[in-house]
Amino acid sequence: MPIRSSRNSLLKGTFLFLLWVFSFCNPLVANPTFHNYEKLLAIAEEKITTQNPGRAFSFLQKARELEPDPDFRYYNLLGDAHWKLQQTYLAIEAYEKSLEKNQNQFPLFLRIADFYEKERKPDKALIFSEKYLDLVPNDKNRIFRAAILSRRMGKETAFQSYIKTLESDTTFATEKDSLRTTLVKYVQLKKWKEAENLTLKYLPYFPREEFMYETLILARRGQMLTSVEEAYTLACVIFKEETRYFVRYGVYLQENQRYIEALSSLRRAFSNGIRYKKEDDWGEILFLIRQTYSNLGRSKDSLAIDSLVKDTKLKESLKGEILENHIATYRKNREYLFYGIYFFKDKNPELVQIYTKEMQDRDSENEYKELLFVIGPFSLETKEY
């Protein structure tokens, strides 16, 4: 064999040997298969914490190959990697699997509950809030959230129980007047952030004090925060039988050109006004509903509200036959049907049944068009007719 060829073969063999040694010893190019399960999790965590979450998946995959039934830490890291990449639903799915492996991770219950609440899924948010409270039963803020979520789901007994628990703590009862004075001062001075922080701190101790919600709304509006919507929702839930907060929430939604949602809130205000005989509010609410229909381009519903306003003003002298004719003219208008149910409640039970069935049918027909079971603080509550 020629000397040059022999030398080339020797050099090639030496190079391959050195490359193998380098690859085996250098952790920067190490093949994950040479690491055990614990080491692979540690490397994946390091990738996530150093803002390289995409590189964590290969190590997690190798970890699962070594351990087909991985423990909760694997799912936490998988969730963290997805979360960093803004793949939130995949992250939550991983976190939920982690909790199946280890139920004692109370911060994780909070994280999932808050996620579902922001995603407008109060049913799931309540489930994880309740599981958290099984582990941390004295967390006032979470008891308050659970109360809100319970009432949004129509679970009135649970709501009252949570509120009773909060109000039984009288730690700051003697400070209520001074707290009110301080909040008024902050609002007058437009110290919005201070007002917001103080309100959130004491809200669980005074869950049914209206001035707390008024301050929270003002403080968040003053800062032009999108979280003002949450403040409206809290007020609507706590003062569920009132009209004013639903009206104000509806106006806020109108301002943001979210007319379908505004319609939902204003309809709640109208139904409360009818049920609880707040007749002084009917005119304003109907005006806002008509305005919303107009913005939605629903001219026939706008005309229906014009007619209904006149009928409500003649409530005492309005003849049943005239109202029946108007309802027939605007058959699909929800407000007219609702008013008809109220008007004939003690006069004609058979007609009430007919109108109730018609309203149920029109709601079913318009379920997706009007997002009846999606939008609003009480979207998953059983509807009352």
Short mmCIF file of C-alpha atoms in Angstrom, two decimals:
data_model
loop_
_atom_site.label_atom_id
_atom_site.label_comp_id
_atom_site.label_asym_id
_atom_site.label_seq_id
_atom_site.Cartn_x
_atom_site.Cartn_y
_atom_site.Cartn_z
CA MET A 1 0.00 0.00 0.00
CA PRO A 2 1.37 3.46 -0.82
CA ILE A 3 2.67 5.42 2.15
CA ARG A 4 0.32 8.37 1.43
CA SER A 5 -2.78 6.10 1.45
CA SER A 6 -1.73 4.39 4.66
CA ARG A 7 -1.13 7.73 6.31
CA ASN A 8 -4.58 9.03 5.20
CA SER A 9 -6.30 5.95 6.62
CA LEU A 10 -4.46 6.38 9.91
CA LEU A 11 -5.38 10.05 10.12
CA LYS A 12 -9.03 9.29 9.27
CA GLY A 13 -9.22 6.63 11.95
CA THR A 14 -7.64 8.92 14.51
CA PHE A 15 -10.08 11.74 13.61
CA LEU A 16 -13.13 9.49 13.99
CA PHE A 17 -11.86 8.22 17.35
CA LEU A 18 -11.27 11.75 18.64
CA LEU A 19 -14.70 12.86 17.37
CA TRP A 20 -16.33 9.98 19.25
CA VAL A 21 -14.44 10.87 22.45
CA PHE A 22 -15.36 14.56 22.06
CA SER A 23 -19.02 13.79 21.48
CA PHE A 24 -19.14 11.47 24.49
CA CYS A 25 -17.46 13.90 26.87
CA ASN A 26 -18.76 17.27 25.74
CA PRO A 27 -22.17 17.99 27.36
CA LEU A 28 -22.98 20.62 24.74
CA VAL A 29 -23.44 18.00 22.04
CA ALA A 30 -24.29 15.05 24.24
CA ASN A 31 -27.02 12.74 23.04
CA PRO A 32 -29.88 12.80 25.60
CA THR A 33 -30.10 9.00 25.52
CA PHE A 34 -26.92 8.82 27.61
CA HIS A 35 -28.70 10.56 30.55
CA ASN A 36 -31.05 9.07 33.09
CA TYR A 37 -34.60 10.27 33.77
CA GLU A 38 -33.64 12.75 36.50
CA LYS A 39 -30.88 14.32 34.40
CA LEU A 40 -33.18 14.71 31.42
CA LEU A 41 -35.77 16.54 33.53
CA ALA A 42 -33.03 18.80 34.90
CA ILE A 43 -31.82 19.66 31.40
CA ALA A 44 -35.42 20.36 30.24
CA GLU A 45 -35.96 22.66 33.23
CA GLU A 46 -32.74 24.50 32.44
CA LYS A 47 -33.87 25.05 28.84
CA ILE A 48 -37.19 26.48 30.05
CA THR A 49 -35.66 28.80 32.63
CA THR A 50 -33.08 30.11 30.15
CA GLN A 51 -35.81 31.06 27.66
CA ASN A 52 -35.24 28.10 25.34
CA PRO A 53 -38.51 26.24 25.95
CA GLY A 54 -38.64 24.83 22.43
CA ARG A 55 -35.46 22.87 23.11
CA ALA A 56 -36.94 21.27 26.22
CA PHE A 57 -39.31 18.97 24.34
CA SER A 58 -36.66 16.59 22.97
CA PHE A 59 -35.30 16.00 26.48
CA LEU A 60 -38.79 15.48 27.84
CA GLN A 61 -39.51 13.03 25.05
CA LYS A 62 -36.37 11.02 25.92
CA ALA A 63 -37.38 11.14 29.59
CA ARG A 64 -40.73 9.62 28.73
CA GLU A 65 -39.06 6.93 26.66
CA LEU A 66 -37.11 5.95 29.77
CA GLU A 67 -40.16 6.33 32.02
CA PRO A 68 -43.40 5.61 30.08
CA ASP A 69 -45.47 6.59 33.13
CA PRO A 70 -43.71 9.81 34.20
CA ASP A 71 -44.34 11.54 37.51
CA PHE A 72 -45.96 14.95 38.09
CA ARG A 73 -42.68 16.83 37.57
CA TYR A 74 -42.56 15.75 33.94
CA TYR A 75 -46.03 17.16 33.29
CA ASN A 76 -45.20 20.39 35.12
CA LEU A 77 -42.17 20.93 32.88
CA LEU A 78 -44.18 20.01 29.80
CA GLY A 79 -46.79 22.56 30.86
CA ASP A 80 -44.16 25.22 31.54
CA ALA A 81 -42.61 24.71 28.10
CA HIS A 82 -45.98 25.05 26.37
CA TRP A 83 -46.87 28.07 28.53
CA LYS A 84 -43.64 29.88 27.61
CA LEU A 85 -44.49 29.29 23.95
CA GLN A 86 -48.02 30.68 24.55
CA GLN A 87 -49.56 27.29 23.83
CA THR A 88 -51.86 27.79 26.78
CA TYR A 89 -54.39 25.02 26.26
CA LEU A 90 -51.65 22.44 25.84
CA ALA A 91 -50.04 23.83 28.99
CA ILE A 92 -53.24 23.54 31.01
CA GLU A 93 -53.78 19.99 29.75
CA ALA A 94 -50.30 19.08 31.02
CA TYR A 95 -50.89 20.79 34.37
CA GLU A 96 -54.14 18.91 34.86
CA LYS A 97 -52.30 15.62 34.24
CA SER A 98 -49.73 16.73 36.80
CA LEU A 99 -52.49 17.19 39.37
CA GLU A 100 -53.76 13.69 38.64
CA LYS A 101 -50.32 12.48 39.72
CA ASN A 102 -50.03 14.76 42.76
CA GLN A 103 -53.06 16.46 44.31
CA ASN A 104 -51.03 18.50 46.81
CA GLN A 105 -49.87 21.20 44.40
CA PHE A 106 -52.17 23.96 45.60
CA PRO A 107 -50.54 26.78 43.54
CA LEU A 108 -51.27 24.76 40.40
CA PHE A 109 -54.97 24.59 41.25
CA LEU A 110 -54.98 28.40 41.44
CA ARG A 111 -53.18 28.77 38.14
CA ILE A 112 -55.66 26.56 36.33
CA ALA A 113 -58.68 28.17 38.04
CA ASP A 114 -57.53 31.66 37.05
CA PHE A 115 -56.90 30.52 33.48
CA TYR A 116 -60.40 29.11 33.07
CA GLU A 117 -61.98 32.20 34.61
CA LYS A 118 -60.19 34.44 32.10
CA GLU A 119 -61.31 32.08 29.34
CA ARG A 120 -64.94 32.59 30.43
CA LYS A 121 -65.34 29.06 31.68
CA PRO A 122 -66.65 29.65 35.22
CA ASP A 123 -67.74 26.04 35.61
CA LYS A 124 -64.18 24.73 35.29
CA ALA A 125 -62.77 27.66 37.27
CA LEU A 126 -65.09 26.77 40.14
CA ILE A 127 -64.03 23.10 40.13
CA PHE A 128 -60.36 23.97 40.53
CA SER A 129 -61.07 26.75 43.05
CA GLU A 130 -62.95 24.28 45.22
CA LYS A 131 -60.11 21.75 44.99
CA TYR A 132 -57.70 24.47 46.05
CA LEU A 133 -59.89 25.37 49.03
CA ASP A 134 -59.85 21.72 50.12
CA LEU A 135 -56.10 22.21 50.64
CA VAL A 136 -56.10 25.86 51.76
CA PRO A 137 -59.53 26.43 53.37
CA ASN A 138 -58.77 29.86 54.91
CA ASP A 139 -57.69 31.76 51.80
CA LYS A 140 -60.08 34.73 51.91
CA ASN A 141 -59.44 35.86 48.36
CA ARG A 142 -60.14 32.42 46.94
CA ILE A 143 -63.27 32.02 49.08
CA PHE A 144 -64.49 35.27 47.55
CA ARG A 145 -63.71 34.04 44.03
CA ALA A 146 -65.49 30.76 44.74
CA ALA A 147 -68.53 32.70 45.94
CA ILE A 148 -68.61 34.72 42.72
CA LEU A 149 -68.18 31.65 40.54
CA SER A 150 -70.85 29.73 42.46
CA ARG A 151 -73.49 32.40 41.91
CA ARG A 152 -72.52 32.71 38.25
CA MET A 153 -73.29 29.00 37.97
CA GLY A 154 -76.64 29.40 39.72
CA LYS A 155 -75.39 27.63 42.87
CA GLU A 156 -77.04 30.01 45.30
CA THR A 157 -76.64 27.82 48.40
CA ALA A 158 -72.89 27.58 47.87
CA PHE A 159 -72.70 31.34 47.23
CA GLN A 160 -74.49 32.16 50.47
CA SER A 161 -72.28 29.71 52.40
CA TYR A 162 -69.07 31.29 51.09
CA ILE A 163 -70.34 34.83 51.78
CA LYS A 164 -71.35 33.82 55.31
CA THR A 165 -67.85 32.47 55.89
CA LEU A 166 -66.31 35.75 54.75
CA GLU A 167 -68.64 37.96 56.76
CA SER A 168 -68.10 35.87 59.90
CA ASP A 169 -64.56 37.25 60.03
CA THR A 170 -64.99 40.59 61.80
CA THR A 171 -61.28 41.42 61.97
CA PHE A 172 -61.75 44.77 60.22
CA ALA A 173 -65.37 45.48 61.13
CA THR A 174 -64.49 48.53 63.24
CA GLU A 175 -62.43 49.98 60.38
CA LYS A 176 -65.23 50.09 57.81
CA ASP A 177 -66.00 53.79 58.24
CA SER A 178 -62.35 54.83 58.11
CA LEU A 179 -61.87 52.61 55.07
CA ARG A 180 -64.75 54.32 53.32
CA THR A 181 -63.29 57.74 54.15
CA THR A 182 -59.86 56.77 52.82
CA LEU A 183 -61.32 55.40 49.58
CA VAL A 184 -63.38 58.55 49.02
CA LYS A 185 -60.23 60.62 49.54
CA TYR A 186 -58.25 58.52 47.05
CA VAL A 187 -60.99 58.93 44.46
CA GLN A 188 -61.20 62.69 44.98
CA LEU A 189 -57.42 62.94 44.55
CA LYS A 190 -57.54 60.56 41.57
CA LYS A 191 -55.12 58.20 43.26
CA TRP A 192 -56.54 55.36 41.24
CA LYS A 193 -53.90 52.72 41.89
CA GLU A 194 -53.99 53.27 45.64
CA ALA A 195 -57.79 53.07 45.59
CA GLU A 196 -57.71 49.85 43.59
CA ASN A 197 -55.13 48.15 45.82
CA LEU A 198 -56.92 49.09 49.03
CA THR A 199 -60.26 47.90 47.67
CA LEU A 200 -58.89 44.54 46.57
CA LYS A 201 -57.23 44.06 49.95
CA TYR A 202 -60.44 44.53 51.94
CA LEU A 203 -63.08 43.31 49.49
CA PRO A 204 -63.16 39.74 50.90
CA TYR A 205 -63.93 41.20 54.34
CA PHE A 206 -66.77 43.42 53.08
CA PRO A 207 -68.17 41.36 50.18
CA ARG A 208 -71.59 43.02 50.14
CA GLU A 209 -70.62 46.65 50.70
CA GLU A 210 -71.56 48.60 47.60
CA PHE A 211 -68.98 51.36 48.09
CA MET A 212 -66.23 48.77 47.57
CA TYR A 213 -67.46 47.91 44.08
CA GLU A 214 -68.12 51.53 43.18
CA THR A 215 -64.53 52.37 44.11
CA LEU A 216 -63.09 49.42 42.21
CA ILE A 217 -64.98 50.40 39.05
CA LEU A 218 -63.95 54.05 39.34
CA ALA A 219 -60.31 53.16 40.07
CA ARG A 220 -60.00 50.88 37.07
CA ARG A 221 -61.82 53.27 34.77
CA GLY A 222 -59.51 56.03 35.99
CA GLN A 223 -56.51 53.92 34.97
CA MET A 224 -58.23 52.88 31.73
CA LEU A 225 -57.69 49.22 32.58
CA THR A 226 -59.45 46.43 30.70
CA SER A 227 -59.92 44.75 34.09
CA VAL A 228 -62.72 47.25 34.73
CA GLU A 229 -64.88 44.63 33.04
CA GLU A 230 -64.11 42.22 35.85
CA ALA A 231 -65.17 44.89 38.35
CA TYR A 232 -68.52 45.25 36.57
CA THR A 233 -68.93 41.48 36.60
CA LEU A 234 -68.26 41.29 40.35
CA ALA A 235 -70.84 44.00 41.03
CA CYS A 236 -73.43 42.34 38.78
CA VAL A 237 -72.95 39.02 40.57
CA ILE A 238 -73.08 40.38 44.12
CA PHE A 239 -76.05 42.66 43.39
CA LYS A 240 -77.75 40.13 41.18
CA GLU A 241 -81.30 41.40 41.77
CA GLU A 242 -80.49 45.03 40.97
CA THR A 243 -80.62 46.78 37.61
CA ARG A 244 -78.02 49.54 37.85
CA TYR A 245 -74.84 47.48 37.50
CA PHE A 246 -76.21 45.53 34.54
CA VAL A 247 -77.10 48.85 32.93
CA ARG A 248 -73.63 50.26 33.55
CA TYR A 249 -71.98 47.10 32.31
CA GLY A 250 -74.18 47.23 29.21
CA VAL A 251 -73.18 50.84 28.54
CA TYR A 252 -69.51 49.89 28.93
CA LEU A 253 -69.96 47.11 26.38
CA GLN A 254 -71.73 49.52 24.03
CA GLU A 255 -68.82 51.94 24.34
CA ASN A 256 -66.55 49.14 23.18
CA GLN A 257 -68.91 48.25 20.31
CA ARG A 258 -69.60 44.81 21.79
CA TYR A 259 -73.29 45.03 21.06
CA ILE A 260 -74.31 41.39 21.41
CA GLU A 261 -72.80 41.30 24.89
CA ALA A 262 -74.37 44.66 25.71
CA LEU A 263 -77.75 43.26 24.71
CA SER A 264 -77.27 40.34 27.09
CA SER A 265 -76.46 42.62 30.03
CA LEU A 266 -79.30 45.06 29.30
CA ARG A 267 -81.78 42.22 28.95
CA ARG A 268 -80.77 41.08 32.42
CA ALA A 269 -81.38 44.59 33.69
CA PHE A 270 -84.82 44.61 32.07
CA SER A 271 -85.80 41.21 33.47
CA ASN A 272 -84.69 42.35 36.93
CA GLY A 273 -86.69 45.53 36.54
CA ILE A 274 -89.77 43.47 35.69
CA ARG A 275 -89.31 40.76 38.33
CA TYR A 276 -88.49 43.08 41.20
CA LYS A 277 -90.90 45.86 40.17
CA LYS A 278 -88.28 48.55 39.62
CA GLU A 279 -90.58 50.42 37.24
CA ASP A 280 -88.66 53.67 37.42
CA ASP A 281 -85.79 51.96 35.58
CA TRP A 282 -87.81 50.53 32.69
CA GLY A 283 -87.63 53.60 30.44
CA GLU A 284 -83.85 53.99 30.61
CA ILE A 285 -83.25 50.28 30.11
CA LEU A 286 -85.58 50.03 27.13
CA PHE A 287 -83.94 53.10 25.58
CA LEU A 288 -80.54 51.40 25.83
CA ILE A 289 -81.89 48.13 24.47
CA ARG A 290 -83.39 49.97 21.49
CA GLN A 291 -80.07 51.72 20.95
CA THR A 292 -78.31 48.35 20.95
CA TYR A 293 -80.75 46.83 18.46
CA SER A 294 -80.20 49.86 16.23
CA ASN A 295 -76.43 49.37 16.36
CA LEU A 296 -76.96 45.73 15.44
CA GLY A 297 -79.09 46.73 12.44
CA ARG A 298 -82.19 44.98 13.83
CA SER A 299 -84.81 47.48 12.76
CA LYS A 300 -87.87 45.37 13.57
CA ASP A 301 -86.68 44.84 17.14
CA SER A 302 -86.06 48.60 17.39
CA LEU A 303 -89.67 49.24 16.36
CA ALA A 304 -90.83 46.63 18.87
CA ILE A 305 -89.10 48.52 21.69
CA ASP A 306 -90.71 51.80 20.58
CA SER A 307 -94.10 50.12 20.90
CA LEU A 308 -93.21 48.42 24.18
CA VAL A 309 -92.17 51.72 25.77
CA LYS A 310 -95.66 53.09 25.09
CA ASP A 311 -97.30 49.95 26.50
CA THR A 312 -95.26 50.02 29.71
CA LYS A 313 -96.24 53.65 30.28
CA LEU A 314 -99.91 52.58 30.05
CA LYS A 315 -99.39 49.63 32.36
CA GLU A 316 -102.42 50.30 34.56
CA SER A 317 -104.84 51.09 31.71
CA LEU A 318 -103.38 48.80 29.03
CA LYS A 319 -105.92 46.30 27.75
CA GLY A 320 -104.86 42.69 27.37
CA GLU A 321 -106.16 42.47 23.80
CA ILE A 322 -103.98 45.37 22.70
CA LEU A 323 -100.89 43.81 24.28
CA GLU A 324 -101.67 40.46 22.63
CA ASN A 325 -101.89 42.19 19.26
CA HIS A 326 -98.56 43.93 19.78
CA ILE A 327 -96.85 40.71 20.84
CA ALA A 328 -98.25 39.01 17.74
CA THR A 329 -96.91 41.84 15.58
CA TYR A 330 -93.43 41.54 17.07
CA ARG A 331 -93.58 37.79 17.74
CA LYS A 332 -89.83 37.20 17.90
CA ASN A 333 -89.01 40.13 20.15
CA ARG A 334 -87.78 38.79 23.48
CA GLU A 335 -88.59 41.87 25.53
CA TYR A 336 -92.23 41.87 24.40
CA LEU A 337 -92.63 38.18 25.21
CA PHE A 338 -91.05 38.68 28.62
CA TYR A 339 -93.33 41.62 29.37
CA GLY A 340 -96.33 39.60 28.21
CA ILE A 341 -95.45 36.80 30.66
CA TYR A 342 -95.27 39.35 33.46
CA PHE A 343 -98.45 41.21 32.44
CA PHE A 344 -100.63 38.10 32.17
CA LYS A 345 -99.12 36.27 35.15
CA ASP A 346 -102.18 36.72 37.35
CA LYS A 347 -104.67 37.32 34.55
CA ASN A 348 -104.29 34.48 32.07
CA PRO A 349 -102.06 31.50 33.10
CA GLU A 350 -102.76 29.72 29.82
CA LEU A 351 -101.44 32.66 27.80
CA VAL A 352 -98.40 32.80 30.09
CA GLN A 353 -97.60 29.20 29.17
CA ILE A 354 -97.92 30.00 25.48
CA TYR A 355 -95.62 33.01 25.70
CA THR A 356 -93.13 31.11 27.85
CA LYS A 357 -92.95 28.35 25.24
CA GLU A 358 -92.56 30.90 22.46
CA MET A 359 -89.70 32.61 24.29
CA GLN A 360 -87.96 29.29 24.89
CA ASP A 361 -88.31 28.47 21.20
CA ARG A 362 -86.96 31.85 20.08
CA ASP A 363 -84.03 31.51 22.49
CA SER A 364 -83.24 28.09 21.09
CA GLU A 365 -83.46 29.45 17.57
CA ASN A 366 -81.17 32.39 18.37
CA GLU A 367 -78.82 30.59 20.74
CA TYR A 368 -75.74 30.97 18.57
CA LYS A 369 -76.70 34.23 16.90
CA GLU A 370 -77.07 35.96 20.26
CA LEU A 371 -74.53 33.83 22.14
CA LEU A 372 -77.17 33.31 24.79
CA PHE A 373 -75.29 30.63 26.68
CA VAL A 374 -71.81 32.05 26.23
CA ILE A 375 -71.85 35.73 27.09
CA GLY A 376 -72.34 37.40 30.44
CA PRO A 377 -71.76 36.73 34.15
CA PHE A 378 -74.64 34.22 34.27
CA SER A 379 -74.17 32.49 30.93
CA LEU A 380 -74.17 28.99 32.44
CA GLU A 381 -76.94 29.59 34.94
CA THR A 382 -80.21 27.78 34.29
CA LYS A 383 -82.45 30.32 32.53
CA GLU A 384 -85.59 31.45 34.25
CA TYR A 385 -88.75 32.16 32.24
#
